[in-house]
Amino acid sequence: VQLQASGGGLVQAGESLRLSCAASGRTFGSYAMGWFRQAPGKEREFVAAISWSGLSTYYADSVKGRFTISRGNAKNVVYLQMNSLKPEDTAVYYCALDPAITDVRSHPDYWGQGTQVTVSS
């Protein structure tokens, strides 16, 4: 399984970005996908996750109401719409995949390469 993330960049506080991640290779019949992030000097933390159907979504408290995770019509693509960005959102963002929604939120089997998001004040 390969995960290709894109969409990072440099923005000012209050602006928006949308990250995308496409899964390819030997994916399973159904799988959950999610996003994590890691800021300099900090541990990687969970950001958001979405079930295969798209009906169940989960968010870290720090991003609730500002970030929205969704899946494309092609189920192998996941998006993270990030609004009202803050300097503390600055991090490398990683997409993740796991057959189980419970595991994708904590210890997913597959990781993508990171994409840098920098929010200036």
PDB file of C-alpha atoms in Angstrom:
ATOM      1  CA  VAL A   1       0.000   0.000   0.000  1.00  0.00           C
ATOM      2  CA  GLN A   2       1.303   3.428  -0.935  1.00  0.00           C
ATOM      3  CA  LEU A   3      -0.078   6.702   0.342  1.00  0.00           C
ATOM      4  CA  GLN A   4       0.702   9.913  -1.513  1.00  0.00           C
ATOM      5  CA  ALA A   5      -0.065  13.120   0.342  1.00  0.00           C
ATOM      6  CA  SER A   6      -0.081  16.604  -1.128  1.00  0.00           C
ATOM      7  CA  GLY A   7      -1.408  20.110  -0.555  1.00  0.00           C
ATOM      8  CA  GLY A   8       0.826  21.454   2.167  1.00  0.00           C
ATOM      9  CA  GLY A   9       2.288  24.926   2.066  1.00  0.00           C
ATOM     10  CA  LEU A  10       2.864  28.230   3.792  1.00  0.00           C
ATOM     11  CA  VAL A  11      -0.160  30.307   4.779  1.00  0.00           C
ATOM     12  CA  GLN A  12      -0.986  33.098   7.182  1.00  0.00           C
ATOM     13  CA  ALA A  13      -3.044  32.634  10.312  1.00  0.00           C
ATOM     14  CA  GLY A  14      -6.739  32.529   9.539  1.00  0.00           C
ATOM     15  CA  GLU A  15      -6.294  31.164   6.038  1.00  0.00           C
ATOM     16  CA  SER A  16      -7.186  27.717   4.701  1.00  0.00           C
ATOM     17  CA  LEU A  17      -5.469  24.741   3.096  1.00  0.00           C
ATOM     18  CA  ARG A  18      -6.719  21.432   1.768  1.00  0.00           C
ATOM     19  CA  LEU A  19      -4.588  18.328   2.009  1.00  0.00           C
ATOM     20  CA  SER A  20      -5.153  15.290  -0.189  1.00  0.00           C
ATOM     21  CA  CYS A  21      -3.986  11.720   0.134  1.00  0.00           C
ATOM     22  CA  ALA A  22      -4.401   8.954  -2.415  1.00  0.00           C
ATOM     23  CA  ALA A  23      -3.992   5.271  -1.582  1.00  0.00           C
ATOM     24  CA  SER A  24      -2.739   2.828  -4.178  1.00  0.00           C
ATOM     25  CA  GLY A  25      -1.345  -0.653  -4.428  1.00  0.00           C
ATOM     26  CA  ARG A  26      -2.750  -3.699  -2.672  1.00  0.00           C
ATOM     27  CA  THR A  27      -5.413  -2.011  -0.622  1.00  0.00           C
ATOM     28  CA  PHE A  28      -8.067  -4.026   1.170  1.00  0.00           C
ATOM     29  CA  GLY A  29     -11.755  -4.313   0.378  1.00  0.00           C
ATOM     30  CA  SER A  30     -12.514  -1.529   2.788  1.00  0.00           C
ATOM     31  CA  TYR A  31     -10.347   0.616   5.022  1.00  0.00           C
ATOM     32  CA  ALA A  32     -10.371   3.678   7.164  1.00  0.00           C
ATOM     33  CA  MET A  33      -8.074   6.611   6.577  1.00  0.00           C
ATOM     34  CA  GLY A  34      -6.790   9.370   8.761  1.00  0.00           C
ATOM     35  CA  TRP A  35      -4.385  12.218   9.337  1.00  0.00           C
ATOM     36  CA  PHE A  36      -1.720  12.744  11.961  1.00  0.00           C
ATOM     37  CA  ARG A  37       0.738  15.575  12.444  1.00  0.00           C
ATOM     38  CA  GLN A  38       4.093  16.117  14.061  1.00  0.00           C
ATOM     39  CA  ALA A  39       5.384  19.512  15.104  1.00  0.00           C
ATOM     40  CA  PRO A  40       9.097  20.136  15.720  1.00  0.00           C
ATOM     41  CA  GLY A  41      10.171  18.686  19.025  1.00  0.00           C
ATOM     42  CA  LYS A  42       6.806  17.030  19.636  1.00  0.00           C
ATOM     43  CA  GLU A  43       5.388  13.559  19.237  1.00  0.00           C
ATOM     44  CA  ARG A  44       3.176  12.631  16.327  1.00  0.00           C
ATOM     45  CA  GLU A  45      -0.472  13.226  17.210  1.00  0.00           C
ATOM     46  CA  PHE A  46      -3.818  12.164  15.815  1.00  0.00           C
ATOM     47  CA  VAL A  47      -5.738  14.808  13.865  1.00  0.00           C
ATOM     48  CA  ALA A  48      -8.733  13.213  12.129  1.00  0.00           C
ATOM     49  CA  ALA A  49     -10.067   9.909  10.805  1.00  0.00           C
ATOM     50  CA  ILE A  50     -12.861   8.722   8.571  1.00  0.00           C
ATOM     51  CA  SER A  51     -14.489   5.343   8.065  1.00  0.00           C
ATOM     52  CA  TRP A  52     -14.770   3.543   4.739  1.00  0.00           C
ATOM     53  CA  SER A  53     -18.358   4.682   4.290  1.00  0.00           C
ATOM     54  CA  GLY A  54     -17.541   8.236   5.259  1.00  0.00           C
ATOM     55  CA  LEU A  55     -20.375   8.204   7.761  1.00  0.00           C
ATOM     56  CA  SER A  56     -18.109   8.154  10.807  1.00  0.00           C
ATOM     57  CA  THR A  57     -15.540  10.854  11.420  1.00  0.00           C
ATOM     58  CA  TYR A  58     -13.334  11.618  14.396  1.00  0.00           C
ATOM     59  CA  TYR A  59     -11.309  14.690  15.302  1.00  0.00           C
ATOM     60  CA  ALA A  60      -8.783  15.794  17.845  1.00  0.00           C
ATOM     61  CA  ASP A  61     -10.222  18.407  20.172  1.00  0.00           C
ATOM     62  CA  SER A  62      -7.660  20.922  18.951  1.00  0.00           C
ATOM     63  CA  VAL A  63      -9.065  20.901  15.403  1.00  0.00           C
ATOM     64  CA  LYS A  64     -12.800  20.330  15.940  1.00  0.00           C
ATOM     65  CA  GLY A  65     -14.859  22.941  14.175  1.00  0.00           C
ATOM     66  CA  ARG A  66     -11.941  24.046  11.995  1.00  0.00           C
ATOM     67  CA  PHE A  67     -10.864  20.910  10.118  1.00  0.00           C
ATOM     68  CA  THR A  68     -13.043  18.599   8.043  1.00  0.00           C
ATOM     69  CA  ILE A  69     -12.038  15.150   6.814  1.00  0.00           C
ATOM     70  CA  SER A  70     -13.812  13.644   3.821  1.00  0.00           C
ATOM     71  CA  ARG A  71     -13.440  10.933   1.207  1.00  0.00           C
ATOM     72  CA  GLY A  72     -13.670  11.436  -2.496  1.00  0.00           C
ATOM     73  CA  ASN A  73     -16.059   9.617  -4.822  1.00  0.00           C
ATOM     74  CA  ALA A  74     -13.132   7.316  -5.418  1.00  0.00           C
ATOM     75  CA  LYS A  75     -12.857   5.845  -1.957  1.00  0.00           C
ATOM     76  CA  ASN A  76      -9.085   5.700  -2.106  1.00  0.00           C
ATOM     77  CA  VAL A  77      -8.741   9.469  -1.720  1.00  0.00           C
ATOM     78  CA  VAL A  78      -9.082  11.360   1.546  1.00  0.00           C
ATOM     79  CA  TYR A  79      -9.077  15.097   2.067  1.00  0.00           C
ATOM     80  CA  LEU A  80      -8.408  17.310   5.059  1.00  0.00           C
ATOM     81  CA  GLN A  81      -9.919  20.771   4.729  1.00  0.00           C
ATOM     82  CA  MET A  82      -8.207  23.037   7.221  1.00  0.00           C
ATOM     83  CA  ASN A  83      -9.836  26.399   7.943  1.00  0.00           C
ATOM     84  CA  SER A  84      -8.975  29.162  10.389  1.00  0.00           C
ATOM     85  CA  LEU A  85      -5.420  27.918  10.602  1.00  0.00           C
ATOM     86  CA  LYS A  86      -3.317  28.872  13.595  1.00  0.00           C
ATOM     87  CA  PRO A  87       0.450  29.000  14.049  1.00  0.00           C
ATOM     88  CA  GLU A  88       0.144  26.005  16.382  1.00  0.00           C
ATOM     89  CA  ASP A  89      -1.153  23.963  13.437  1.00  0.00           C
ATOM     90  CA  THR A  90       2.334  24.144  11.933  1.00  0.00           C
ATOM     91  CA  ALA A  91       3.571  20.587  11.504  1.00  0.00           C
ATOM     92  CA  VAL A  92       4.338  17.835   9.058  1.00  0.00           C
ATOM     93  CA  TYR A  93       1.024  16.162   8.243  1.00  0.00           C
ATOM     94  CA  TYR A  94       0.888  12.427   7.540  1.00  0.00           C
ATOM     95  CA  CYS A  95      -1.951  10.421   6.103  1.00  0.00           C
ATOM     96  CA  ALA A  96      -2.594   6.919   7.365  1.00  0.00           C
ATOM     97  CA  LEU A  97      -4.593   3.834   6.457  1.00  0.00           C
ATOM     98  CA  ASP A  98      -5.859   0.823   8.354  1.00  0.00           C
ATOM     99  CA  PRO A  99      -8.646  -1.716   7.849  1.00  0.00           C
ATOM    100  CA  ALA A 100     -10.132  -0.754  11.214  1.00  0.00           C
ATOM    101  CA  ILE A 101     -11.348   2.740  12.135  1.00  0.00           C
ATOM    102  CA  THR A 102     -10.322   2.146  15.737  1.00  0.00           C
ATOM    103  CA  ASP A 103      -6.748   1.368  14.731  1.00  0.00           C
ATOM    104  CA  VAL A 104      -6.383   4.157  12.184  1.00  0.00           C
ATOM    105  CA  ARG A 105      -6.853   6.591  15.057  1.00  0.00           C
ATOM    106  CA  SER A 106      -4.063   5.148  17.143  1.00  0.00           C
ATOM    107  CA  HIS A 107      -1.668   2.785  15.371  1.00  0.00           C
ATOM    108  CA  PRO A 108      -2.410   2.532  11.662  1.00  0.00           C
ATOM    109  CA  ASP A 109      -0.703  -0.112   9.586  1.00  0.00           C
ATOM    110  CA  TYR A 110       0.275   2.210   6.754  1.00  0.00           C
ATOM    111  CA  TRP A 111       1.732   5.695   6.622  1.00  0.00           C
ATOM    112  CA  GLY A 112       2.260   8.146   3.810  1.00  0.00           C
ATOM    113  CA  GLN A 113       5.119  10.553   3.469  1.00  0.00           C
ATOM    114  CA  GLY A 114       4.553  13.844   5.214  1.00  0.00           C
ATOM    115  CA  THR A 115       3.541  17.162   3.783  1.00  0.00           C
ATOM    116  CA  GLN A 116       4.645  20.355   5.505  1.00  0.00           C
ATOM    117  CA  VAL A 117       2.081  22.865   6.689  1.00  0.00           C
ATOM    118  CA  THR A 118       3.431  26.162   7.987  1.00  0.00           C
ATOM    119  CA  VAL A 119       1.162  28.844   9.425  1.00  0.00           C
ATOM    120  CA  SER A 120       2.692  32.240  10.023  1.00  0.00           C
ATOM    121  CA  SER A 121       1.314  34.689  12.570  1.00  0.00           C
TER     122      SER A 121
END
